[in-house]
mmCIF file with all atom_site columns, C-alpha atoms in Angstrom:
data_model
loop_
_atom_site.group_PDB
_atom_site.id
_atom_site.type_symbol
_atom_site.label_atom_id
_atom_site.label_alt_id
_atom_site.label_comp_id
_atom_site.label_asym_id
_atom_site.label_entity_id
_atom_site.label_seq_id
_atom_site.pdbx_PDB_ins_code
_atom_site.Cartn_x
_atom_site.Cartn_y
_atom_site.Cartn_z
_atom_site.occupancy
_atom_site.B_iso_or_equiv
_atom_site.pdbx_formal_charge
_atom_site.auth_seq_id
_atom_site.auth_comp_id
_atom_site.auth_asym_id
_atom_site.auth_atom_id
_atom_site.pdbx_PDB_model_num
ATOM 1   C CA . MET A 1 1   ? -2.318  21.947 -74.038 1.00 84.00 ? 24  MET A CA 1
ATOM 2   C CA . ASP A 1 2   ? -4.265  23.358 -76.900 1.00 91.00 ? 25  ASP A CA 1
ATOM 3   C CA . LYS A 1 3   ? -6.617  26.100 -78.030 1.00 95.00 ? 26  LYS A CA 1
ATOM 4   C CA . GLY A 1 4   ? -9.038  27.126 -75.288 1.00 95.00 ? 27  GLY A CA 1
ATOM 5   C CA . THR A 1 5   ? -6.923  25.958 -72.340 1.00 94.00 ? 28  THR A CA 1
ATOM 6   C CA . ILE A 1 6   ? -7.137  28.291 -69.340 1.00 95.00 ? 29  ILE A CA 1
ATOM 7   C CA . LEU A 1 7   ? -3.865  28.761 -67.454 1.00 94.00 ? 30  LEU A CA 1
ATOM 8   C CA . PHE A 1 8   ? -3.033  30.423 -64.157 1.00 93.00 ? 31  PHE A CA 1
ATOM 9   C CA . HIS A 1 9   ? 0.441   31.996 -64.314 1.00 93.00 ? 32  HIS A CA 1
ATOM 10  C CA . ARG A 1 10  ? 1.823   33.141 -60.959 1.00 93.00 ? 33  ARG A CA 1
ATOM 11  C CA . ALA A 1 11  ? 4.842   34.947 -62.421 1.00 89.00 ? 34  ALA A CA 1
ATOM 12  C CA . LEU A 1 12  ? 3.827   36.305 -65.797 1.00 89.00 ? 35  LEU A CA 1
ATOM 13  C CA . GLU A 1 13  ? 6.209   38.925 -67.091 1.00 87.00 ? 36  GLU A CA 1
ATOM 14  C CA . PHE A 1 14  ? 4.003   41.662 -68.468 1.00 86.00 ? 37  PHE A CA 1
ATOM 15  C CA . LYS A 1 15  ? 4.965   43.740 -71.515 1.00 82.00 ? 38  LYS A CA 1
ATOM 16  C CA . ASN A 1 16  ? 5.917   46.641 -69.200 1.00 85.00 ? 39  ASN A CA 1
ATOM 17  C CA . GLY A 1 17  ? 8.475   44.436 -67.406 1.00 83.00 ? 40  GLY A CA 1
ATOM 18  C CA . GLU A 1 18  ? 6.485   43.928 -64.203 1.00 89.00 ? 41  GLU A CA 1
ATOM 19  C CA . THR A 1 19  ? 5.591   40.440 -62.970 1.00 89.00 ? 42  THR A CA 1
ATOM 20  C CA . GLY A 1 20  ? 2.291   39.241 -61.555 1.00 91.00 ? 43  GLY A CA 1
ATOM 21  C CA . LYS A 1 21  ? -0.448  36.637 -61.347 1.00 94.00 ? 44  LYS A CA 1
ATOM 22  C CA . LYS A 1 22  ? -2.770  36.321 -64.319 1.00 93.00 ? 45  LYS A CA 1
ATOM 23  C CA . LEU A 1 23  ? -5.252  33.955 -65.930 1.00 94.00 ? 46  LEU A CA 1
ATOM 24  C CA . LEU A 1 24  ? -4.416  33.328 -69.596 1.00 95.00 ? 47  LEU A CA 1
ATOM 25  C CA . ILE A 1 25  ? -6.258  31.707 -72.469 1.00 97.00 ? 48  ILE A CA 1
ATOM 26  C CA . ILE A 1 26  ? -4.412  29.784 -75.198 1.00 96.00 ? 49  ILE A CA 1
ATOM 27  C CA . LEU A 1 27  ? -5.668  31.000 -78.589 1.00 97.00 ? 50  LEU A CA 1
ATOM 28  C CA . ASN A 1 28  ? -4.089  28.381 -80.852 1.00 96.00 ? 51  ASN A CA 1
ATOM 29  C CA . THR A 1 29  ? -2.892  24.804 -81.092 1.00 94.00 ? 52  THR A CA 1
ATOM 30  C CA . PRO A 1 30  ? 0.686   25.157 -82.352 1.00 92.00 ? 53  PRO A CA 1
ATOM 31  C CA . GLN A 1 31  ? 2.240   22.881 -84.918 1.00 90.00 ? 54  GLN A CA 1
ATOM 32  C CA . SER A 1 32  ? 5.907   21.795 -84.606 1.00 86.00 ? 55  SER A CA 1
ATOM 33  C CA . SER A 1 33  ? 7.965   24.771 -83.381 1.00 88.00 ? 56  SER A CA 1
ATOM 34  C CA . GLU A 1 34  ? 5.215   27.404 -83.492 1.00 92.00 ? 57  GLU A CA 1
ATOM 35  C CA . PRO A 1 35  ? 4.600   29.344 -80.267 1.00 94.00 ? 58  PRO A CA 1
ATOM 36  C CA . PHE A 1 36  ? 1.507   29.187 -78.119 1.00 94.00 ? 59  PHE A CA 1
ATOM 37  C CA . LEU A 1 37  ? -0.415  32.469 -78.342 1.00 96.00 ? 60  LEU A CA 1
ATOM 38  C CA . CYS A 1 38  ? -2.066  33.589 -75.122 1.00 96.00 ? 61  CYS A CA 1
ATOM 39  C CA . CYS A 1 39  ? -4.134  36.538 -74.017 1.00 96.00 ? 62  CYS A CA 1
ATOM 40  C CA . LYS A 1 40  ? -4.687  37.904 -70.528 1.00 96.00 ? 63  LYS A CA 1
ATOM 41  C CA . THR A 1 41  ? -7.985  38.078 -68.722 1.00 96.00 ? 64  THR A CA 1
ATOM 42  C CA . THR A 1 42  ? -9.279  40.362 -66.008 1.00 95.00 ? 65  THR A CA 1
ATOM 43  C CA . SER A 1 43  ? -12.331 40.505 -63.760 1.00 93.00 ? 66  SER A CA 1
ATOM 44  C CA . LYS A 1 44  ? -12.196 44.312 -63.789 1.00 93.00 ? 67  LYS A CA 1
ATOM 45  C CA . GLN A 1 45  ? -14.601 45.912 -66.228 1.00 93.00 ? 68  GLN A CA 1
ATOM 46  C CA . LYS A 1 46  ? -12.971 47.555 -69.243 1.00 92.00 ? 69  LYS A CA 1
ATOM 47  C CA . TYR A 1 47  ? -14.278 50.518 -71.280 1.00 93.00 ? 70  TYR A CA 1
ATOM 48  C CA . GLY A 1 48  ? -17.708 50.264 -69.639 1.00 93.00 ? 71  GLY A CA 1
ATOM 49  C CA . LEU A 1 49  ? -18.358 47.076 -71.625 1.00 95.00 ? 72  LEU A CA 1
ATOM 50  C CA . ASP A 1 50  ? -20.664 44.683 -69.808 1.00 94.00 ? 73  ASP A CA 1
ATOM 51  C CA . LYS A 1 51  ? -22.650 42.711 -72.390 1.00 96.00 ? 74  LYS A CA 1
ATOM 52  C CA . GLU A 1 52  ? -21.157 39.354 -73.354 1.00 95.00 ? 75  GLU A CA 1
ATOM 53  C CA . GLY A 1 53  ? -19.536 39.286 -76.771 1.00 97.00 ? 76  GLY A CA 1
ATOM 54  C CA . CYS A 1 54  ? -16.910 40.676 -79.108 1.00 98.00 ? 77  CYS A CA 1
ATOM 55  C CA . TYR A 1 55  ? -15.573 44.221 -79.044 1.00 98.00 ? 78  TYR A CA 1
ATOM 56  C CA . SER A 1 56  ? -12.724 43.882 -81.531 1.00 96.00 ? 79  SER A CA 1
ATOM 57  C CA . SER A 1 57  ? -12.260 47.656 -81.863 1.00 96.00 ? 80  SER A CA 1
ATOM 58  C CA . LYS A 1 58  ? -11.424 47.698 -78.125 1.00 97.00 ? 81  LYS A CA 1
ATOM 59  C CA . ASN A 1 59  ? -9.489  44.386 -78.210 1.00 97.00 ? 82  ASN A CA 1
ATOM 60  C CA . ILE A 1 60  ? -11.907 42.884 -75.673 1.00 97.00 ? 83  ILE A CA 1
ATOM 61  C CA . TYR A 1 61  ? -14.172 39.866 -75.509 1.00 97.00 ? 84  TYR A CA 1
ATOM 62  C CA . VAL A 1 62  ? -16.573 39.804 -72.552 1.00 97.00 ? 85  VAL A CA 1
ATOM 63  C CA . LEU A 1 63  ? -17.423 36.414 -71.027 1.00 95.00 ? 86  LEU A CA 1
ATOM 64  C CA . ASN A 1 64  ? -20.302 35.807 -68.671 1.00 93.00 ? 87  ASN A CA 1
ATOM 65  C CA . PRO A 1 65  ? -19.560 33.573 -65.675 1.00 91.00 ? 88  PRO A CA 1
ATOM 66  C CA . ALA A 1 66  ? -19.442 29.909 -66.671 1.00 81.00 ? 89  ALA A CA 1
ATOM 67  C CA . LYS A 1 67  ? -19.156 26.736 -64.649 1.00 73.00 ? 90  LYS A CA 1
ATOM 68  C CA . ASN A 1 68  ? -15.697 25.104 -64.927 1.00 75.00 ? 91  ASN A CA 1
ATOM 69  C CA . CYS A 1 69  ? -14.270 28.168 -66.729 1.00 81.00 ? 92  CYS A CA 1
ATOM 70  C CA . PHE A 1 70  ? -14.523 31.587 -65.124 1.00 89.00 ? 93  PHE A CA 1
ATOM 71  C CA . PRO A 1 71  ? -16.638 32.004 -61.960 1.00 88.00 ? 94  PRO A CA 1
ATOM 72  C CA . ASP A 1 72  ? -16.962 35.775 -62.514 1.00 92.00 ? 95  ASP A CA 1
ATOM 73  C CA . LYS A 1 73  ? -17.665 37.968 -65.527 1.00 95.00 ? 96  LYS A CA 1
ATOM 74  C CA . THR A 1 74  ? -14.357 38.148 -67.389 1.00 96.00 ? 97  THR A CA 1
ATOM 75  C CA . TRP A 1 75  ? -12.823 40.531 -69.917 1.00 97.00 ? 98  TRP A CA 1
ATOM 76  C CA . VAL A 1 76  ? -10.493 38.757 -72.340 1.00 97.00 ? 99  VAL A CA 1
ATOM 77  C CA . GLN A 1 77  ? -7.864  41.277 -73.438 1.00 96.00 ? 100 GLN A CA 1
ATOM 78  C CA . PHE A 1 78  ? -5.975  40.847 -76.685 1.00 94.00 ? 101 PHE A CA 1
ATOM 79  C CA . HIS A 1 79  ? -4.315  44.227 -77.136 1.00 93.00 ? 102 HIS A CA 1
ATOM 80  C CA . GLU A 1 80  ? -1.190  42.320 -76.086 1.00 93.00 ? 103 GLU A CA 1
ATOM 81  C CA . ILE A 1 81  ? -0.717  38.731 -77.207 1.00 95.00 ? 104 ILE A CA 1
ATOM 82  C CA . TYR A 1 82  ? 1.889   36.694 -75.358 1.00 94.00 ? 105 TYR A CA 1
ATOM 83  C CA . GLU A 1 83  ? 4.006   34.033 -77.064 1.00 94.00 ? 106 GLU A CA 1
ATOM 84  C CA . PHE A 1 84  ? 5.230   30.966 -75.196 1.00 92.00 ? 107 PHE A CA 1
ATOM 85  C CA . ASN A 1 85  ? 7.098   27.887 -76.344 1.00 90.00 ? 108 ASN A CA 1
ATOM 86  C CA . ASN A 1 86  ? 6.920   24.406 -74.810 1.00 83.00 ? 109 ASN A CA 1
ATOM 87  C CA . HIS A 1 87  ? 10.163  24.963 -72.922 1.00 86.00 ? 110 HIS A CA 1
ATOM 88  C CA . SER A 1 88  ? 8.951   28.151 -71.198 1.00 87.00 ? 111 SER A CA 1
ATOM 89  C CA . PHE A 1 89  ? 5.681   26.452 -70.200 1.00 85.00 ? 112 PHE A CA 1
ATOM 90  C CA . LEU A 1 90  ? 7.576   23.461 -68.780 1.00 82.00 ? 113 LEU A CA 1
ATOM 91  C CA . GLN A 1 91  ? 9.961   25.709 -66.859 1.00 87.00 ? 114 GLN A CA 1
ATOM 92  C CA . ALA A 1 92  ? 7.072   27.662 -65.360 1.00 86.00 ? 115 ALA A CA 1
ATOM 93  C CA . HIS A 1 93  ? 5.248   24.437 -64.482 1.00 84.00 ? 116 HIS A CA 1
ATOM 94  C CA . PHE A 1 94  ? 8.265   22.932 -62.666 1.00 87.00 ? 117 PHE A CA 1
ATOM 95  C CA . LYS A 1 95  ? 8.803   26.203 -60.773 1.00 88.00 ? 118 LYS A CA 1
ATOM 96  C CA . LYS A 1 96  ? 5.148   25.875 -59.662 1.00 90.00 ? 119 LYS A CA 1
ATOM 97  C CA . ASP A 1 97  ? 4.333   29.117 -61.517 1.00 91.00 ? 120 ASP A CA 1
ATOM 98  C CA . LEU A 1 98  ? 1.874   27.625 -64.018 1.00 91.00 ? 121 LEU A CA 1
ATOM 99  C CA . ASP A 1 99  ? -1.279  25.532 -63.605 1.00 92.00 ? 122 ASP A CA 1
ATOM 100 C CA . ILE A 1 100 ? -3.992  24.405 -65.995 1.00 91.00 ? 123 ILE A CA 1
ATOM 101 C CA . LYS A 1 101 ? -7.317  25.685 -64.664 1.00 92.00 ? 124 LYS A CA 1
ATOM 102 C CA . GLY A 1 102 ? -9.749  24.435 -67.259 1.00 92.00 ? 125 GLY A CA 1
ATOM 103 C CA . LYS A 1 103 ? -10.815 24.652 -70.855 1.00 94.00 ? 126 LYS A CA 1
ATOM 104 C CA . LEU A 1 104 ? -13.294 26.847 -72.667 1.00 95.00 ? 127 LEU A CA 1
ATOM 105 C CA . PRO A 1 105 ? -16.031 25.208 -74.711 1.00 94.00 ? 128 PRO A CA 1
ATOM 106 C CA . ILE A 1 106 ? -15.132 25.103 -78.411 1.00 94.00 ? 129 ILE A CA 1
ATOM 107 C CA . ASN A 1 107 ? -17.868 27.568 -79.398 1.00 94.00 ? 130 ASN A CA 1
ATOM 108 C CA . ILE A 1 108 ? -16.554 30.165 -76.903 1.00 95.00 ? 131 ILE A CA 1
ATOM 109 C CA . ILE A 1 109 ? -12.868 29.885 -77.869 1.00 96.00 ? 132 ILE A CA 1
ATOM 110 C CA . ASN A 1 110 ? -13.821 29.995 -81.549 1.00 97.00 ? 133 ASN A CA 1
ATOM 111 C CA . ALA A 1 111 ? -15.829 33.196 -80.907 1.00 97.00 ? 134 ALA A CA 1
ATOM 112 C CA . ILE A 1 112 ? -12.841 34.727 -79.078 1.00 97.00 ? 135 ILE A CA 1
ATOM 113 C CA . VAL A 1 113 ? -10.446 33.797 -81.899 1.00 97.00 ? 136 VAL A CA 1
ATOM 114 C CA . LYS A 1 114 ? -12.864 35.243 -84.473 1.00 97.00 ? 137 LYS A CA 1
ATOM 115 C CA . CYS A 1 115 ? -12.965 38.457 -82.434 1.00 98.00 ? 138 CYS A CA 1
ATOM 116 C CA . VAL A 1 116 ? -9.146  38.578 -82.314 1.00 97.00 ? 139 VAL A CA 1
ATOM 117 C CA . ARG A 1 117 ? -9.034  38.119 -86.100 1.00 96.00 ? 140 ARG A CA 1
ATOM 118 C CA . ASN A 1 118 ? -11.317 41.149 -86.509 1.00 96.00 ? 141 ASN A CA 1
ATOM 119 C CA . SER A 1 119 ? -8.993  43.439 -84.562 1.00 95.00 ? 142 SER A CA 1
ATOM 120 C CA . ASP A 1 120 ? -6.867  45.929 -86.495 1.00 93.00 ? 143 ASP A CA 1
ATOM 121 C CA . ASP A 1 121 ? -4.205  45.769 -83.761 1.00 94.00 ? 144 ASP A CA 1
ATOM 122 C CA . VAL A 1 122 ? -3.141  42.113 -83.990 1.00 94.00 ? 145 VAL A CA 1
ATOM 123 C CA . LEU A 1 123 ? 0.103   41.317 -85.810 1.00 93.00 ? 146 LEU A CA 1
ATOM 124 C CA . LYS A 1 124 ? -0.235  39.527 -89.147 1.00 94.00 ? 147 LYS A CA 1
ATOM 125 C CA . TYR A 1 125 ? 2.183   36.882 -87.845 1.00 94.00 ? 148 TYR A CA 1
ATOM 126 C CA . HIS A 1 126 ? -0.143  36.156 -84.916 1.00 95.00 ? 149 HIS A CA 1
ATOM 127 C CA . LEU A 1 127 ? -3.142  36.028 -87.239 1.00 94.00 ? 150 LEU A CA 1
ATOM 128 C CA . SER A 1 128 ? -1.329  33.445 -89.375 1.00 93.00 ? 151 SER A CA 1
ATOM 129 C CA . LEU A 1 129 ? -1.017  31.182 -86.296 1.00 93.00 ? 152 LEU A CA 1
ATOM 130 C CA . LEU A 1 130 ? -4.745  31.339 -85.532 1.00 93.00 ? 153 LEU A CA 1
ATOM 131 C CA . ARG A 1 131 ? -6.109  28.521 -87.653 1.00 76.00 ? 154 ARG A CA 1
#
């Protein structure tokens, strides 16, 4: 798995402690022991934003529907970035909690990563992992 991979996690533990189903996008391709950085997506409109593109001040990237990626308009949310290591991904996969759903085209994932880099809310550590 690498940058741009779309995952479906059936038992994602959210930052508030609750667990649920969520589509995630991998933002980086880790080297050695670095974590995978992922952001959540939603099909529910956020902040009244509807036009495709970057809204780094709101920590949102809006994606229009795309074949083999997201069938509906999607809001990529990066106000919370989730870290995973290989072991946690493997565990989730063997528990049948994690599936690979597709991969974003390189130009789209690069635009999302650029948007994340422009946010004032992303940790410097996470920015250092976004090559």
